[in-house]
């Protein structure tokens, strides 16, 4: 088993004390260790936001990219080397807001990556604006009279977009979260894991206590994960009970399996012949 210490760095994170991000980082390390993955077999890609600092604090390959663009970068990583286990770490503002279009397309392509949506229902890094998953009526610095918009439902969106593994976890239950990360990673295809991650500094409504009182495990209630309609109905359950666990899982070809150029081997394993090109004749052509 990979030692969790091998995945640690000596640097301290910049997250607030008590932030749910600490627990997600711990669960990810636990999951990588449980799967006995060598750190060189893992790539963690993030966008921008509080959660997106995570690749700095786990000793695997990492890429801290730009706002909303973690999925395109992860797509490039996976296409270049589909033997890597690729994780996307993205907050609700980054992944379900500015980067939402990329997320939808990666899900419908069934790219074999694991998306960890750090969903704290607020913009943390920019100090507390309403985010795409803030509840209707949420009072924040950008909506002091309460948000008038309906929130995005990541689970229903994942189902409608063709993701083949769709789950929700609560950061306060790291055992369940680590287990879902293992299952999502071992699943061949796009794994969307929406993680309820309390922002202890800026979201005073959706706190650890709020979720502790409401969350329950779908698997303990014998939910049928092959039943699309049942998963869709469950995705709209929120108050007073919030389902966690696997909503839906199915099998279909992944993007790299169907791409003839990559089907046999990763790009990095293919022999590339560098031919010298006469650029002048090309320039002449477009004069
Ligand atoms: Fe975590 Fe919120 Fe602090 Fe950001 S602002 S580090 S999300 S507690």
XYZ file of C-alpha atoms and ligand atoms in Angstrom:
295
model
C 0.000 0.000 0.000
C 1.245 3.499 -0.828
C 2.122 5.223 2.447
C -0.039 8.306 3.007
C 3.114 10.090 4.162
C 4.558 9.665 0.669
C 1.725 11.878 -0.555
C 2.349 14.622 1.987
C 4.299 17.783 1.527
C 5.847 19.774 4.333
C 3.998 22.916 3.279
C 0.946 24.031 5.225
C -2.203 24.669 3.253
C -3.625 28.182 3.016
C -7.148 27.037 3.896
C -8.984 28.443 6.921
C -8.884 26.224 10.035
C -11.894 23.894 9.979
C -12.532 24.233 6.226
C -14.048 21.154 4.562
C -11.230 21.221 1.988
C -8.836 19.728 4.597
C -11.084 16.675 4.871
C -11.344 16.236 1.094
C -7.552 16.358 0.780
C -7.265 13.754 3.557
C -9.870 11.532 1.841
C -8.106 11.809 -1.533
C -4.789 10.796 0.062
C -6.511 7.921 1.802
C -8.116 6.768 -1.464
C -4.820 6.905 -3.411
C -3.158 4.985 -0.606
C -5.968 2.373 -0.506
C -5.645 1.805 -4.263
C -1.890 1.397 -3.788
C -1.251 3.882 -6.576
C 2.253 5.142 -7.051
C 2.223 8.984 -6.893
C 3.613 8.973 -10.460
C 0.407 7.247 -11.629
C -1.787 10.116 -10.436
C -2.411 13.603 -11.839
C -4.496 16.186 -9.979
C -5.701 19.154 -12.026
C -7.468 22.205 -10.607
C -8.883 25.536 -11.729
C -9.119 28.622 -9.510
C -10.734 28.989 -6.104
C -10.017 27.953 -2.524
C -10.191 24.236 -3.346
C -7.975 24.626 -6.385
C -4.818 24.985 -4.274
C -5.095 21.257 -3.537
C -2.523 19.995 -6.119
C 0.157 21.902 -4.164
C -0.461 19.750 -1.109
C -0.399 16.244 -2.501
C 2.812 14.840 -3.933
C 1.555 13.533 -7.261
C 1.618 15.156 -10.691
C -0.364 18.389 -10.407
C -1.536 21.286 -12.534
C -3.071 24.421 -10.983
C -4.650 25.887 -14.100
C -6.922 28.861 -14.768
C -10.490 29.684 -13.794
C -12.991 27.160 -15.102
C -10.436 25.377 -17.298
C -9.459 22.414 -15.149
C -11.518 20.003 -17.286
C -9.890 20.957 -20.637
C -6.428 20.645 -19.061
C -7.372 17.276 -17.545
C -8.706 16.209 -20.953
C -5.304 16.965 -22.485
C -3.522 15.057 -19.724
C -5.786 12.037 -20.164
C -5.513 12.005 -23.959
C -1.728 12.245 -23.782
C -1.430 9.489 -21.203
C -4.578 7.548 -20.497
C -2.704 5.272 -18.096
C -2.686 8.103 -15.556
C -5.464 8.315 -12.952
C -6.656 11.863 -13.519
C -8.566 13.833 -10.872
C -10.153 17.228 -11.398
C -10.490 19.349 -8.262
C -12.941 22.172 -8.783
C -15.205 24.349 -6.661
C -18.852 25.119 -7.376
C -17.960 28.522 -8.835
C -15.122 27.121 -10.937
C -16.676 23.836 -12.115
C -20.423 24.496 -12.066
C -20.131 28.178 -13.079
C -17.403 29.443 -15.367
C -16.279 25.934 -16.371
C -19.710 24.342 -16.665
C -19.694 24.000 -20.431
C -16.437 22.006 -20.314
C -17.840 19.761 -17.612
C -20.963 18.929 -19.643
C -18.923 18.000 -22.722
C -16.467 15.842 -20.756
C -19.426 13.972 -19.237
C -21.124 13.312 -22.565
C -17.776 12.098 -23.994
C -17.388 9.753 -21.045
C -13.782 10.772 -20.597
C -12.251 8.462 -17.993
C -11.501 11.004 -15.248
C -12.760 11.616 -11.704
C -14.284 15.032 -10.999
C -14.287 16.122 -7.345
C -16.741 19.022 -7.040
C -15.951 20.919 -3.828
C -19.462 22.259 -3.368
C -19.664 24.847 -0.583
C -22.482 26.858 -2.179
C -20.528 30.121 -2.125
C -17.517 31.826 -3.740
C -14.861 31.488 -1.025
C -11.666 32.912 -2.529
C -13.378 36.173 -3.526
C -14.993 36.449 -0.084
C -18.544 35.258 -0.199
C -20.560 35.931 -3.353
C -23.560 33.819 -4.393
C -22.425 30.801 -6.429
C -24.255 28.577 -8.951
C -25.220 26.143 -6.177
C -26.301 28.722 -3.565
C -29.857 28.026 -2.484
C -32.650 30.303 -3.660
C -33.002 33.032 -1.039
C -29.328 32.775 0.057
C -28.162 36.109 1.476
C -24.572 36.870 0.549
C -22.474 39.965 -0.181
C -23.646 39.851 -3.817
C -27.313 39.112 -3.026
C -28.003 40.920 0.268
C -31.771 40.565 -0.266
C -31.533 36.857 -1.103
C -30.687 35.063 -4.354
C -33.598 35.009 -6.798
C -32.074 32.231 -8.923
C -32.634 28.497 -8.731
C -29.426 26.602 -7.898
C -27.769 24.181 -10.305
C -28.382 20.557 -9.367
C -25.035 18.804 -10.124
C -26.479 15.296 -9.767
C -29.395 15.875 -12.179
C -27.016 17.673 -14.540
C -24.587 14.733 -14.489
C -27.414 12.316 -15.273
C -28.727 14.440 -18.129
C -25.211 14.917 -19.556
C -24.234 11.247 -19.734
C -21.786 10.820 -16.854
C -21.512 7.097 -16.095
C -20.721 7.291 -12.345
C -22.584 9.883 -10.305
C -22.257 10.244 -6.545
C -22.540 12.739 -3.716
C -20.434 12.763 -0.552
C -20.239 14.857 2.607
C -16.759 16.116 3.540
C -17.584 15.371 7.187
C -17.661 11.642 6.408
C -14.145 10.978 5.092
C -14.572 7.177 5.212
C -17.498 7.342 2.788
C -15.769 10.001 0.669
C -12.532 7.980 0.353
C -14.592 4.909 -0.563
C -16.485 6.854 -3.255
C -13.214 8.244 -4.651
C -11.850 4.682 -4.903
C -15.029 3.470 -6.651
C -15.125 6.504 -8.955
C -11.459 6.019 -9.904
C -11.896 2.311 -10.563
C -14.989 3.022 -12.673
C -14.092 3.183 -16.363
C -15.655 6.422 -17.543
C -16.545 9.854 -16.220
C -17.039 9.895 -12.443
C -18.771 12.947 -10.997
C -18.522 13.183 -7.209
C -20.293 16.229 -5.801
C -18.902 16.875 -2.313
C -20.823 18.901 0.259
C -17.941 20.934 1.671
C -18.782 23.462 4.382
C -17.076 26.862 4.061
C -16.816 27.642 7.772
C -15.815 31.266 7.212
C -18.400 32.527 4.742
C -21.382 30.165 4.595
C -23.101 30.256 7.963
C -26.148 28.295 6.753
C -24.782 25.143 5.089
C -22.545 24.220 8.021
C -21.224 20.840 9.233
C -24.187 20.708 11.655
C -26.653 21.496 8.832
C -25.402 18.520 6.812
C -24.858 16.180 9.756
C -28.577 16.456 10.584
C -29.702 15.768 7.028
C -27.355 13.420 5.149
C -28.081 9.729 4.737
C -26.475 6.981 2.666
C -28.396 5.747 -0.383
C -26.575 2.426 -0.210
C -27.921 1.770 3.292
C -31.440 2.162 1.849
C -30.785 -0.291 -0.982
C -31.072 2.301 -3.758
C -30.743 0.615 -7.179
C -27.762 2.333 -8.830
C -28.696 0.949 -12.263
C -32.104 2.679 -12.203
C -31.778 5.994 -14.069
C -35.296 7.215 -13.221
C -34.880 6.448 -9.522
C -31.549 8.314 -9.527
C -33.181 11.317 -11.192
C -35.953 11.429 -8.592
C -33.408 11.120 -5.768
C -31.341 13.972 -7.222
C -34.124 16.415 -6.295
C -34.340 15.340 -2.655
C -32.696 17.984 -0.434
C -34.599 18.970 2.680
C -35.121 17.570 5.288
C -33.079 14.583 4.003
C -30.063 14.816 1.689
C -29.015 11.610 -0.095
C -25.312 10.749 -0.394
C -23.578 7.746 -1.968
C -23.810 6.429 -5.520
C -26.897 7.643 -7.396
C -26.190 5.999 -10.726
C -23.573 3.856 -12.433
C -23.574 2.410 -15.931
C -21.104 1.112 -18.506
C -20.374 2.521 -21.935
C -17.234 2.999 -24.003
C -14.882 5.700 -22.811
C -13.652 8.465 -25.086
C -10.161 6.997 -25.467
C -11.551 3.516 -26.202
C -13.457 4.889 -29.188
C -10.708 7.127 -30.528
C -8.815 5.010 -33.114
C -5.586 6.989 -32.709
C -5.460 6.306 -28.964
C -7.202 2.971 -28.722
C -4.024 0.866 -28.757
C -1.682 3.060 -26.767
C -1.338 6.405 -25.100
C 0.106 9.256 -27.110
C 3.186 9.292 -24.867
C 3.891 5.646 -25.784
C 3.702 6.217 -29.514
C 6.819 6.810 -31.558
C 6.735 10.348 -32.835
C 8.834 11.091 -35.863
C 9.890 14.668 -36.065
C 10.141 15.591 -39.714
C 11.731 18.811 -40.829
C 9.217 21.017 -42.559
C 10.077 23.700 -45.071
C 8.135 26.594 -43.556
C 9.011 28.926 -46.460
C 7.008 26.949 -49.011
C 4.059 27.021 -46.617
C 4.328 30.772 -46.171
C 4.601 31.180 -49.928
C 1.315 29.297 -50.352
C -0.601 31.729 -48.133
C 0.899 34.937 -49.507
Fe -12.452 27.105 3.095
Fe -14.264 29.041 3.004
Fe -11.872 29.515 4.055
Fe -12.149 29.133 1.434
S -12.999 30.840 2.638
S -10.553 28.243 2.742
S -13.758 27.580 1.346
S -13.421 28.108 4.853
